[in-house]
PDB file of C-alpha atoms and ligand atoms in Angstrom:
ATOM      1  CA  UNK A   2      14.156 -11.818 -41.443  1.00  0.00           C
ATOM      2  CA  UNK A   3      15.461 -12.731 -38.445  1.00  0.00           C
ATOM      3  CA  UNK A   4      13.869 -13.423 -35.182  1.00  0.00           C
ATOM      4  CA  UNK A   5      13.352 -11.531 -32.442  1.00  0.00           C
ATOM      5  CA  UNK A   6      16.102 -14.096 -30.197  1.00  0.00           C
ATOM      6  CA  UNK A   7      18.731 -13.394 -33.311  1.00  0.00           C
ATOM      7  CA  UNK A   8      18.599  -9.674 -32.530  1.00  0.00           C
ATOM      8  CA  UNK A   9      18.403 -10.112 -29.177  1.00  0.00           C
ATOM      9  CA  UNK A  10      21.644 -11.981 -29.244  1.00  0.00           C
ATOM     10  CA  UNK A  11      23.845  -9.464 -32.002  1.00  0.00           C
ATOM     11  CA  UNK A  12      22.494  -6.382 -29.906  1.00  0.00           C
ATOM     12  CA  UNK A  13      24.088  -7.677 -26.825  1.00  0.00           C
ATOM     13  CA  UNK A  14      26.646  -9.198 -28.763  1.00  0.00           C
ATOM     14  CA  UNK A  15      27.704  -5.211 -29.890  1.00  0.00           C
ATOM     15  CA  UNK A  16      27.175  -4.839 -26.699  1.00  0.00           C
ATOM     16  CA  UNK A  17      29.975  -6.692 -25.032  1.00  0.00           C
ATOM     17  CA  UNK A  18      31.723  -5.801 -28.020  1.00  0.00           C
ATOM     18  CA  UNK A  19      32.014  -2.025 -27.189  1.00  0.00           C
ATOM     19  CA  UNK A  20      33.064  -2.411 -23.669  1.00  0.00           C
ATOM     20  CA  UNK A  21      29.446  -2.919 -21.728  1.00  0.00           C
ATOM     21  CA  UNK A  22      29.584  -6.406 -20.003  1.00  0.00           C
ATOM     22  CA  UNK A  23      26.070  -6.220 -17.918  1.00  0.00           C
ATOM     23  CA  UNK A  24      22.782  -4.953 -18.283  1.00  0.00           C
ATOM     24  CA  UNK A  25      20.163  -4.654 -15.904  1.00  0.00           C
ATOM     25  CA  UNK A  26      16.824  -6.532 -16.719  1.00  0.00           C
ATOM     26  CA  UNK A  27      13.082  -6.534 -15.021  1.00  0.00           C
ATOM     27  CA  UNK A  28      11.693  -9.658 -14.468  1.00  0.00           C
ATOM     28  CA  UNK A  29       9.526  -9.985 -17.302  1.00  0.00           C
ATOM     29  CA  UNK A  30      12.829  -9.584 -19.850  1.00  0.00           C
ATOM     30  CA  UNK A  31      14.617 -12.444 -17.177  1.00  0.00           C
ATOM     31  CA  UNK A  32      11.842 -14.847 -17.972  1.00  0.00           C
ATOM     32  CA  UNK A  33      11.610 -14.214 -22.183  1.00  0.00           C
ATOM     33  CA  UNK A  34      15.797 -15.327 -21.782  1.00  0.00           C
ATOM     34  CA  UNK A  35      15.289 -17.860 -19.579  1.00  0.00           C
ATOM     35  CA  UNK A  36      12.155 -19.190 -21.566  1.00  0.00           C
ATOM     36  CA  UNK A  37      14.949 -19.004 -24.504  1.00  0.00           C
ATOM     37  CA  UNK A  38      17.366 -20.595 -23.083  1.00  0.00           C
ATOM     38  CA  UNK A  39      14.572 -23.604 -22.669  1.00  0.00           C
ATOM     39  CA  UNK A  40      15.003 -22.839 -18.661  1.00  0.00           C
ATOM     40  CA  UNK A  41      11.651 -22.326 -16.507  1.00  0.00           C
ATOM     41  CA  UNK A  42      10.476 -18.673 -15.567  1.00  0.00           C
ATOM     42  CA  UNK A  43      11.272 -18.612 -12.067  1.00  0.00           C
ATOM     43  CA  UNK A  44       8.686 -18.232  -9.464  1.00  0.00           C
ATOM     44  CA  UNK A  45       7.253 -14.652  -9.330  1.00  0.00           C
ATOM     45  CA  UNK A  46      10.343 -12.888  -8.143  1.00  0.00           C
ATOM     46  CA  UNK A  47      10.995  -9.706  -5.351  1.00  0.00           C
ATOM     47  CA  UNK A  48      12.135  -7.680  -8.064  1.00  0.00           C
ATOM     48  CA  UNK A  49      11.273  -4.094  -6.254  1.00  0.00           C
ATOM     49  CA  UNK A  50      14.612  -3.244  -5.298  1.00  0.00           C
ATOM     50  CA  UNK A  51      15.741  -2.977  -8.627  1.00  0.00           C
ATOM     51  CA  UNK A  52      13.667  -0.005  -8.150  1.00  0.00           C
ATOM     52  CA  UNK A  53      16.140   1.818  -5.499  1.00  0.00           C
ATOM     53  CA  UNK A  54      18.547   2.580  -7.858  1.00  0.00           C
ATOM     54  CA  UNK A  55      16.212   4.628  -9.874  1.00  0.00           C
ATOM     55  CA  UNK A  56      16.485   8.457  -8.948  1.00  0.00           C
ATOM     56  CA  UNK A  57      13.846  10.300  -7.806  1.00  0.00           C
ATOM     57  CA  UNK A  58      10.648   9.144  -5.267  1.00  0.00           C
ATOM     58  CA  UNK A  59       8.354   9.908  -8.155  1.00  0.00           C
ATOM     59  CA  UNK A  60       9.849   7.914 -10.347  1.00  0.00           C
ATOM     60  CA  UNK A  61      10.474   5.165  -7.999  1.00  0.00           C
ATOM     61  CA  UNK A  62       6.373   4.932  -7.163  1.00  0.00           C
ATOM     62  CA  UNK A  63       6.025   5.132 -10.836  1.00  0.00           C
ATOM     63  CA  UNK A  64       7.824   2.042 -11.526  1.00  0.00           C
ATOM     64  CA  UNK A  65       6.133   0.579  -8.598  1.00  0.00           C
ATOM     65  CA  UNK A  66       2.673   1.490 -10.182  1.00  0.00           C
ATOM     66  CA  UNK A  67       4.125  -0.349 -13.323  1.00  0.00           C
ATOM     67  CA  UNK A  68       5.251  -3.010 -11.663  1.00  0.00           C
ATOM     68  CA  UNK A  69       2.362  -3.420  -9.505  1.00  0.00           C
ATOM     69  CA  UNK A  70      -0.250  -3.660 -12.516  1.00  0.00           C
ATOM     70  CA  UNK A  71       1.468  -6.742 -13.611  1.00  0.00           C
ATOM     71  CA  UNK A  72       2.644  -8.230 -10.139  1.00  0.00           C
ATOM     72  CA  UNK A  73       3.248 -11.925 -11.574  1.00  0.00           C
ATOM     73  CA  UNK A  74       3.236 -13.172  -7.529  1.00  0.00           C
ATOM     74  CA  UNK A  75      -0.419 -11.695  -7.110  1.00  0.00           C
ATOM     75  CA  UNK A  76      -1.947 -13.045 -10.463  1.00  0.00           C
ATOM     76  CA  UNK A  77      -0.715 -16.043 -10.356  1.00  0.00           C
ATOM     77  CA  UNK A  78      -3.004 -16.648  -7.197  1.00  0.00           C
ATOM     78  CA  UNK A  79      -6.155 -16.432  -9.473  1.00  0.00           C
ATOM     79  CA  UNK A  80      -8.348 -15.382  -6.434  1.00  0.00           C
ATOM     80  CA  UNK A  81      -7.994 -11.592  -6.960  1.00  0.00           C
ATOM     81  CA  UNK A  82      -9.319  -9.540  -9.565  1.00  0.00           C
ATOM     82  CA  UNK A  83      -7.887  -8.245 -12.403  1.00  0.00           C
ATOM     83  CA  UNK A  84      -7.889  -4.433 -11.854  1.00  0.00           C
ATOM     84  CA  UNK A  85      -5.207  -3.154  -9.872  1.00  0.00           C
ATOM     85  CA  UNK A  86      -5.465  -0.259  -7.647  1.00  0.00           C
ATOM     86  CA  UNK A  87      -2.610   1.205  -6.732  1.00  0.00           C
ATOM     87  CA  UNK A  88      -2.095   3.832  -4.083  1.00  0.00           C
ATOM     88  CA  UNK A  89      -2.877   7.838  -3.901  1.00  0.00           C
ATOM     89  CA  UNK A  90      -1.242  10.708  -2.627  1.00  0.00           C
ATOM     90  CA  UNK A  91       1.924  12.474  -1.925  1.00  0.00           C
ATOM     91  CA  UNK A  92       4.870  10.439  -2.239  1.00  0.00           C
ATOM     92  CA  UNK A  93       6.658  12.894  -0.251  1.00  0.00           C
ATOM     93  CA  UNK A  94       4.308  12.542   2.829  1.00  0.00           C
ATOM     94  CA  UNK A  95       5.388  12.115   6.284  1.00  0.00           C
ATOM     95  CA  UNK A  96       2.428  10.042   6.646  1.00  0.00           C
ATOM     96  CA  UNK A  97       1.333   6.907   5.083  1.00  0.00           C
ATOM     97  CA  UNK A  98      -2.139   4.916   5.777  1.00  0.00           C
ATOM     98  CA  UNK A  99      -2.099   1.220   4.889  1.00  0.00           C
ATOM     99  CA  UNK A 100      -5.421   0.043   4.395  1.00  0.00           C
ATOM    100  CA  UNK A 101      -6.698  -3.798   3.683  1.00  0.00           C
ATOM    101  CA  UNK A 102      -7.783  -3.981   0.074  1.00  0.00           C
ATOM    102  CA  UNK A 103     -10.062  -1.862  -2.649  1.00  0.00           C
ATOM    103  CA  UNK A 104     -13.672  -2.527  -2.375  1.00  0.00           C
ATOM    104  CA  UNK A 105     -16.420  -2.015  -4.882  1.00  0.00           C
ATOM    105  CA  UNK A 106     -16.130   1.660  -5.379  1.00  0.00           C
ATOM    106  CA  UNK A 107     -12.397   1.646  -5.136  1.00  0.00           C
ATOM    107  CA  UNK A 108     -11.705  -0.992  -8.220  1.00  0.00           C
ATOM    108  CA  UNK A 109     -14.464   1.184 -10.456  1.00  0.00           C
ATOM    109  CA  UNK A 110     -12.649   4.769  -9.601  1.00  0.00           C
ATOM    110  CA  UNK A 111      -8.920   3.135  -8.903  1.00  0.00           C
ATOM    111  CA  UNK A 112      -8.463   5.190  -5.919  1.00  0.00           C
ATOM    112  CA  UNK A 113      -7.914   3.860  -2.665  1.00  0.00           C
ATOM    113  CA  UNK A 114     -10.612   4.728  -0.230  1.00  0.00           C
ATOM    114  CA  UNK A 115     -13.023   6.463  -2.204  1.00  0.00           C
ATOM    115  CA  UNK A 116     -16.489   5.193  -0.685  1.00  0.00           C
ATOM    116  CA  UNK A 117     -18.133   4.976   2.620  1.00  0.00           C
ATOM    117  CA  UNK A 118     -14.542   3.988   4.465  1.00  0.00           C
ATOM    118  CA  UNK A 119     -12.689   6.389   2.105  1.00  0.00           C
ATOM    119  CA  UNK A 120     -15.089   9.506   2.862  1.00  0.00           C
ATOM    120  CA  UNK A 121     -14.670   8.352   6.807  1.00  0.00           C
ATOM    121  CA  UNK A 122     -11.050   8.388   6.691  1.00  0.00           C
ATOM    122  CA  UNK A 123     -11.579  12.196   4.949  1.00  0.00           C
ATOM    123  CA  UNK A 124     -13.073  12.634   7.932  1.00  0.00           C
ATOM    124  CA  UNK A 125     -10.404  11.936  10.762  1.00  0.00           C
ATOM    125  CA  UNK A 126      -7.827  13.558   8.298  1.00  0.00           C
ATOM    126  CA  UNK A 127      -9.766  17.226   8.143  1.00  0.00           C
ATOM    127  CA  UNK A 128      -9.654  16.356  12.065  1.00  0.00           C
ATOM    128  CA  UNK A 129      -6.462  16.212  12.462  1.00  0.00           C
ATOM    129  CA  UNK A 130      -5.727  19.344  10.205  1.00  0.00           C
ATOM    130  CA  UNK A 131      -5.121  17.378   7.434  1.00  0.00           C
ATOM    131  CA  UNK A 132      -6.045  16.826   3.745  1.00  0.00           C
ATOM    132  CA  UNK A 133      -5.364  13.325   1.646  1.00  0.00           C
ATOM    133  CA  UNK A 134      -3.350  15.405  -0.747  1.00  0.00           C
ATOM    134  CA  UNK A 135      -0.486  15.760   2.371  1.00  0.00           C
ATOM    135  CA  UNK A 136      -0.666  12.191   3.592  1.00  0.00           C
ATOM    136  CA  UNK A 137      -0.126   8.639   0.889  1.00  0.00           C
ATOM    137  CA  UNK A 138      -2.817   5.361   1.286  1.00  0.00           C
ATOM    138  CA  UNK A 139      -2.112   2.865  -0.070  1.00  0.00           C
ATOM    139  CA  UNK A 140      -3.358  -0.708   1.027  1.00  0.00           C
ATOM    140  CA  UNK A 141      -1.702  -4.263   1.689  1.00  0.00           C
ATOM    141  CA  UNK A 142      -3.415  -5.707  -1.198  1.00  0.00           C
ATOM    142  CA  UNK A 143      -3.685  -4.144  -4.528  1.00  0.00           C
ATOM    143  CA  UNK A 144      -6.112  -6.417  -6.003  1.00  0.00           C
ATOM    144  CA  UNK A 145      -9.499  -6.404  -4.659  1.00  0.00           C
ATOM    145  CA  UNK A 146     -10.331 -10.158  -3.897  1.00  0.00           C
ATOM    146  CA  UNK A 147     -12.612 -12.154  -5.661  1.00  0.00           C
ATOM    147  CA  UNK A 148     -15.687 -13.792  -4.539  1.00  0.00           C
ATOM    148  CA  UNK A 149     -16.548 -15.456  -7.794  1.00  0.00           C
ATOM    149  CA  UNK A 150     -20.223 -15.139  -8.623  1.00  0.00           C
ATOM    150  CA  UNK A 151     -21.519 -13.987  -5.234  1.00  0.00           C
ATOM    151  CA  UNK A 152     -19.484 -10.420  -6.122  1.00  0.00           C
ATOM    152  CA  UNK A 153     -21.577  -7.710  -7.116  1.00  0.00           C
ATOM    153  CA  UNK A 154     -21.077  -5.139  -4.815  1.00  0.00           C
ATOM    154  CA  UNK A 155     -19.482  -7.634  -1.813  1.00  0.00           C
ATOM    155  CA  UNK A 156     -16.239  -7.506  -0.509  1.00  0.00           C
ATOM    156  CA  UNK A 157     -13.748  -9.795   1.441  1.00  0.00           C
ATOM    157  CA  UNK A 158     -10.722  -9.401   3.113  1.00  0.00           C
ATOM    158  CA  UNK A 159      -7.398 -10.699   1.329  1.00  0.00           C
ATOM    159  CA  UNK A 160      -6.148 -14.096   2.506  1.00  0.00           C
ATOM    160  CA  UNK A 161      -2.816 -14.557   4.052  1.00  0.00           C
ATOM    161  CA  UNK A 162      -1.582 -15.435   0.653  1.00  0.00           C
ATOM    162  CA  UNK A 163      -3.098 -12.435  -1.296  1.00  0.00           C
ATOM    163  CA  UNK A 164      -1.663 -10.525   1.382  1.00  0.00           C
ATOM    164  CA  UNK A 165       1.787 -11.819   1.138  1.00  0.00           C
ATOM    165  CA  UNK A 166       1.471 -11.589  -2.736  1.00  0.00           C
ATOM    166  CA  UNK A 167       1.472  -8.007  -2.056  1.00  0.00           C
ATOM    167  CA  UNK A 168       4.025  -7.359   0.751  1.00  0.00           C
ATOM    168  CA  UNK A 169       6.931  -6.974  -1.153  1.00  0.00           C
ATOM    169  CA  UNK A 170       5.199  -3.821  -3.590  1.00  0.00           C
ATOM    170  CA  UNK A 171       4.070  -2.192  -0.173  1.00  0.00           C
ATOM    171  CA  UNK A 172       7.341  -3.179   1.428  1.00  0.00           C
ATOM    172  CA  UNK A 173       8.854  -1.087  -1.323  1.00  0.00           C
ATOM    173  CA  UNK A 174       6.370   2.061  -0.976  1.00  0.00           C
ATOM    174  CA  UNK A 175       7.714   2.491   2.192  1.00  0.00           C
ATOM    175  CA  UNK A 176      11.140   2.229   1.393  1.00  0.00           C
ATOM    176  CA  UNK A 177      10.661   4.704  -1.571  1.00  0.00           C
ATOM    177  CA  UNK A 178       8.768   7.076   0.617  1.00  0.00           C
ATOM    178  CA  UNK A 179      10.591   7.045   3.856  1.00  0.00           C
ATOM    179  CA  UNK A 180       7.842   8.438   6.086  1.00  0.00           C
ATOM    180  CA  UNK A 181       8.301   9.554   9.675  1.00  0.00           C
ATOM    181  CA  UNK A 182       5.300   7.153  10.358  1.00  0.00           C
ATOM    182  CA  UNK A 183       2.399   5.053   9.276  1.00  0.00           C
ATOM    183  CA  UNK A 184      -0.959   3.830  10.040  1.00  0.00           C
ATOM    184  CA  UNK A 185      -2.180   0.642   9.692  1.00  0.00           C
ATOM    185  CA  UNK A 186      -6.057   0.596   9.088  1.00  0.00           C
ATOM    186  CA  UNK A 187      -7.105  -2.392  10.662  1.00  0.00           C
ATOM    187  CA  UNK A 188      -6.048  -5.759  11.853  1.00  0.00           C
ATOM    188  CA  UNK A 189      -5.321  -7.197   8.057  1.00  0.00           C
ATOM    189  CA  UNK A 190      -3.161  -4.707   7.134  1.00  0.00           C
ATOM    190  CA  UNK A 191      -1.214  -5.168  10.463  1.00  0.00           C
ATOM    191  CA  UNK A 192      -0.752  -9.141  10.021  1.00  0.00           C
ATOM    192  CA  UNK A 193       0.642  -7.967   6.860  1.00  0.00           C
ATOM    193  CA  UNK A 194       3.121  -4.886   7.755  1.00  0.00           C
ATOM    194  CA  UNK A 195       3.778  -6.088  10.978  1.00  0.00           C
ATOM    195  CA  UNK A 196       3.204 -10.026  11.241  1.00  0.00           C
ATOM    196  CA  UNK A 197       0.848  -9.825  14.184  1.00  0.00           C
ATOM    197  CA  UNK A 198      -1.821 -11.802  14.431  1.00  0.00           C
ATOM    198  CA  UNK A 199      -3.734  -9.841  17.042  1.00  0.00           C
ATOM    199  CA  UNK A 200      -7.242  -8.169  16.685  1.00  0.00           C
ATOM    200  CA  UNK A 201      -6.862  -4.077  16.765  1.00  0.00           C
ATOM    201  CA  UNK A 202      -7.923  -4.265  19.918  1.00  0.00           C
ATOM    202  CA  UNK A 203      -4.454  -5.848  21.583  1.00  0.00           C
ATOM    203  CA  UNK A 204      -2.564  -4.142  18.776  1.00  0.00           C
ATOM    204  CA  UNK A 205      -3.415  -0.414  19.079  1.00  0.00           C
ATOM    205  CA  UNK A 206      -3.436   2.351  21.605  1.00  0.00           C
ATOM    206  CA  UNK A 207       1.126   2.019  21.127  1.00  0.00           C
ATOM    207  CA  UNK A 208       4.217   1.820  18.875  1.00  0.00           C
ATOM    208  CA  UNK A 209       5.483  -0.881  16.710  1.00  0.00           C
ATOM    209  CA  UNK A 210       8.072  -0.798  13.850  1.00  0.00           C
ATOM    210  CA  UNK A 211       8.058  -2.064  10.512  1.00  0.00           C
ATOM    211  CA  UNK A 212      11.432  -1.924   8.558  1.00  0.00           C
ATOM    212  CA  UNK A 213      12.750   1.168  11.209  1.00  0.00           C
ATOM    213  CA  UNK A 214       9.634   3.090  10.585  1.00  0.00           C
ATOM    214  CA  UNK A 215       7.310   3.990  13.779  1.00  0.00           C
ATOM    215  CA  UNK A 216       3.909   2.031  13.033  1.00  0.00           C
ATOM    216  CA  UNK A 217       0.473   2.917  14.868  1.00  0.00           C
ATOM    217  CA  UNK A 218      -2.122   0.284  14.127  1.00  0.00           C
ATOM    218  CA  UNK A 219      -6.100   1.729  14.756  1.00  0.00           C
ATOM    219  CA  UNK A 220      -9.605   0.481  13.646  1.00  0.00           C
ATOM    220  CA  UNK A 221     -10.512   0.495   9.627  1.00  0.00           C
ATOM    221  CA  UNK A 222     -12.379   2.974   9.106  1.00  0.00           C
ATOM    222  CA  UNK A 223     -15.844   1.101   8.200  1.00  0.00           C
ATOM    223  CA  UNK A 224     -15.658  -0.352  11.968  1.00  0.00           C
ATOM    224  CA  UNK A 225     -16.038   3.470  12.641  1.00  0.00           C
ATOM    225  CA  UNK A 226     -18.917   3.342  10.345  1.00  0.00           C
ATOM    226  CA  UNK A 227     -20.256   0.204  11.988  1.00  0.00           C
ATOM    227  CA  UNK A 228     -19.635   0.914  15.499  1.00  0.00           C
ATOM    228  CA  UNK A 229     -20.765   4.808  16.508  1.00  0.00           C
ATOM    229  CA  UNK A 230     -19.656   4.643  20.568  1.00  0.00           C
ATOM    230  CA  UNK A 231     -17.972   7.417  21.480  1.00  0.00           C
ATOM    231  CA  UNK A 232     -15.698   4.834  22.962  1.00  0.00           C
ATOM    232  CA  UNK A 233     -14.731   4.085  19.622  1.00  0.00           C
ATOM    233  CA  UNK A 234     -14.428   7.430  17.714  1.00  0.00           C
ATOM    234  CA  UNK A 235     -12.049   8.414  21.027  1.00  0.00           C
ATOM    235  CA  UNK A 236      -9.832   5.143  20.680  1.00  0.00           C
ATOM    236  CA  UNK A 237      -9.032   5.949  17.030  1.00  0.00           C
ATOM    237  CA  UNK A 238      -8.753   9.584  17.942  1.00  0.00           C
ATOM    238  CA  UNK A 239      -6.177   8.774  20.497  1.00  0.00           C
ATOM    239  CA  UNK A 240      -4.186   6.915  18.124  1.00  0.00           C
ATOM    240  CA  UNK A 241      -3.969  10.274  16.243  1.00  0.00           C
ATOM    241  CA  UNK A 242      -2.917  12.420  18.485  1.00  0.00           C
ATOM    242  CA  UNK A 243      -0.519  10.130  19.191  1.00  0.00           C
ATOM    243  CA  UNK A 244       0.416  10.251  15.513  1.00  0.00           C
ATOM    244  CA  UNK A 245       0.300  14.141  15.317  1.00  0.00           C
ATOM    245  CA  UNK A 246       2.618  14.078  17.989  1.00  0.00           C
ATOM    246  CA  UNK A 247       5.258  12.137  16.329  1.00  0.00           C
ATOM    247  CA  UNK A 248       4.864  14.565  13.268  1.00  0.00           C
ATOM    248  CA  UNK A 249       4.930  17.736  15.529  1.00  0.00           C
ATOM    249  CA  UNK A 250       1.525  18.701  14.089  1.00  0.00           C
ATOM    250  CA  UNK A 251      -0.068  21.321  16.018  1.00  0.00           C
ATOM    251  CA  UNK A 252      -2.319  20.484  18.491  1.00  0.00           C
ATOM    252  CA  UNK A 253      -5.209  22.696  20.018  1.00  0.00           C
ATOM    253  CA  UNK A 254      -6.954  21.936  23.454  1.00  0.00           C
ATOM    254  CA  UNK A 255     -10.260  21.163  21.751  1.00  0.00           C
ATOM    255  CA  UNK A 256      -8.405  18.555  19.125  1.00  0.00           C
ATOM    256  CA  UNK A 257      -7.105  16.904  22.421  1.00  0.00           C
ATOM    257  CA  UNK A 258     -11.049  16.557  23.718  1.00  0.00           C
ATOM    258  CA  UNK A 259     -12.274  15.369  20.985  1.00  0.00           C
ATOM    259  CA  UNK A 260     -14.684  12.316  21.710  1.00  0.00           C
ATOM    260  CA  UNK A 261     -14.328  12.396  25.451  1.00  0.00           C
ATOM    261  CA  UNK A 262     -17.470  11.719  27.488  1.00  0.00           C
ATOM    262  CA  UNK A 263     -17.215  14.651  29.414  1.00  0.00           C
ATOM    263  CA  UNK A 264     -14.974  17.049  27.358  1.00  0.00           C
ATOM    264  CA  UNK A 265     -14.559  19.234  29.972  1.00  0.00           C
TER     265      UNK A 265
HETATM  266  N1  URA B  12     -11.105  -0.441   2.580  1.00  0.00           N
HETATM  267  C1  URA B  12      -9.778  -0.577   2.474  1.00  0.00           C
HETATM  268  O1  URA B  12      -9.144  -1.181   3.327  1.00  0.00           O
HETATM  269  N2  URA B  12      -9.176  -0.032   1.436  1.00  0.00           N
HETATM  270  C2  URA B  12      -9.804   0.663   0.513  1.00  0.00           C
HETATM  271  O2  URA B  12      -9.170   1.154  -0.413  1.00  0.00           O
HETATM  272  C3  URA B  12     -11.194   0.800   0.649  1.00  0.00           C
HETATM  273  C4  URA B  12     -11.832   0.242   1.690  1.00  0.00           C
END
């Protein structure tokens, strides 16, 4: 009987025979040679771009989703938790929301933004004439971090390591999706996508760039749910007219009041 490295070897061996001198291979098949060969796996490798030469944007957020449940760079860590969550939405959006990390309610359903932050980001979408199905989330981190025993239904943000664990599968969303502009949802997901280290507060309100793509950064969501001013609601507003503008979405004088003091 021989053993899987014997076939291994004549298969490619016909291979080359017939004319085919290269074949493309993920990083998981890289490491079984490699291990054969009595070489080291190499450190968790980008591998994503492999990706680009696959056809379609479906199929290229497939593999990602593939890839992604068994991101070698992110596991290895041993500070996130097992279940990934990968992104929702229309991978032909114009939009794209980057959020931090699933929570509680988004590891049990493996949706993005499906509780209390999810239903207020619903919120500002049906405001801005929008439904989820139009726009893609996705967050910087597809694991949600681990707090050990004190879990239960706690969170935490992703460290700067989790986060750049994770860069290079959102990294390749974007370039699969191509959007005409995205949102980052908070200061972690702008240290990641962006490399500032600023608080939302010095970051919002105007335009960056992340790999030739127009970037707005705004307030998470559940500071929304935290913080009611007016002065807040209108700040994250602001940054969506802003982003409705760039899109050409319609905009009615009542959108444009929205959360002023004195809308009149
Ligand atoms: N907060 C996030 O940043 N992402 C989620 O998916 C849920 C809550």
């Amino acid at each position: 009987m021989p053993t899987p490295r014997e076939l291994v070897r004549e298969g490619l061996q016909q291979l080359q025979e017939s004319g085919t001198n290269s074949v493309a291979l993920d990083s998981e098949a890289a490491d079984i040679l490699r291990s054969w060969e009595g070489t080291a796996p190499a450190a968790p490798v980008d591998d994503t771009r492999q990706n680009e030469q696959l056809q379609t944007t479906e199929q290229k957020i497939e593999y990602l989703r593939r890839r992604a449940g068994n991101w070698k760079a992110a596991r290895s860590l041993g500070t996130l938790r097992d279940r990934m969550v990968f992104s929702v939405g229309n991978v032909h959006a114009r939009l794209v929301f980057v959020g931090e990390a699933p929570g509680y309610d988004e590891e049990r359903l493996q949706e993005p933004f499906v509780g209390p932050a999810g239903k207020k980001l619903n919120e500002i979408l049906r405001a801005m004439g929008l439904s989820r199905e139009q726009v893609y989330i996705t967050n910087i981190c597809k694991f949600r971090p681990s707090m050990g025993d004190r879990q239960g239904t706690s969170n935490r943000p992703p460290s700067p390591q989790e986060i750049a664990a994770c860069l290079p599968i959102v990294q390749a969303e974007l370039r699969a999706i191509h959007p005409v502009c995205v949102v980052c949802l908070g200061a972690t997901a702008a240290r990641g996508l962006l490399g500032k280290e600023g608080g939302v507060g010095s970051l919002r309100g105007q335009w960056w760039e992340h790999a030739g793509i127009p970037t707005r950064v705004t307030y998470h969501p559940s500071y929304l749910l935290r913080n009611q001013a007016l002065s807040a609601r209108r700040a994250v507003w602001e940054d969506m007219l802003a982003v409705m503008e760039i899109l050409s979405l319609p905009i009615s004088e009542k959108q444009r009041r929205y959360f002023l003091i004195d809308p009149h």
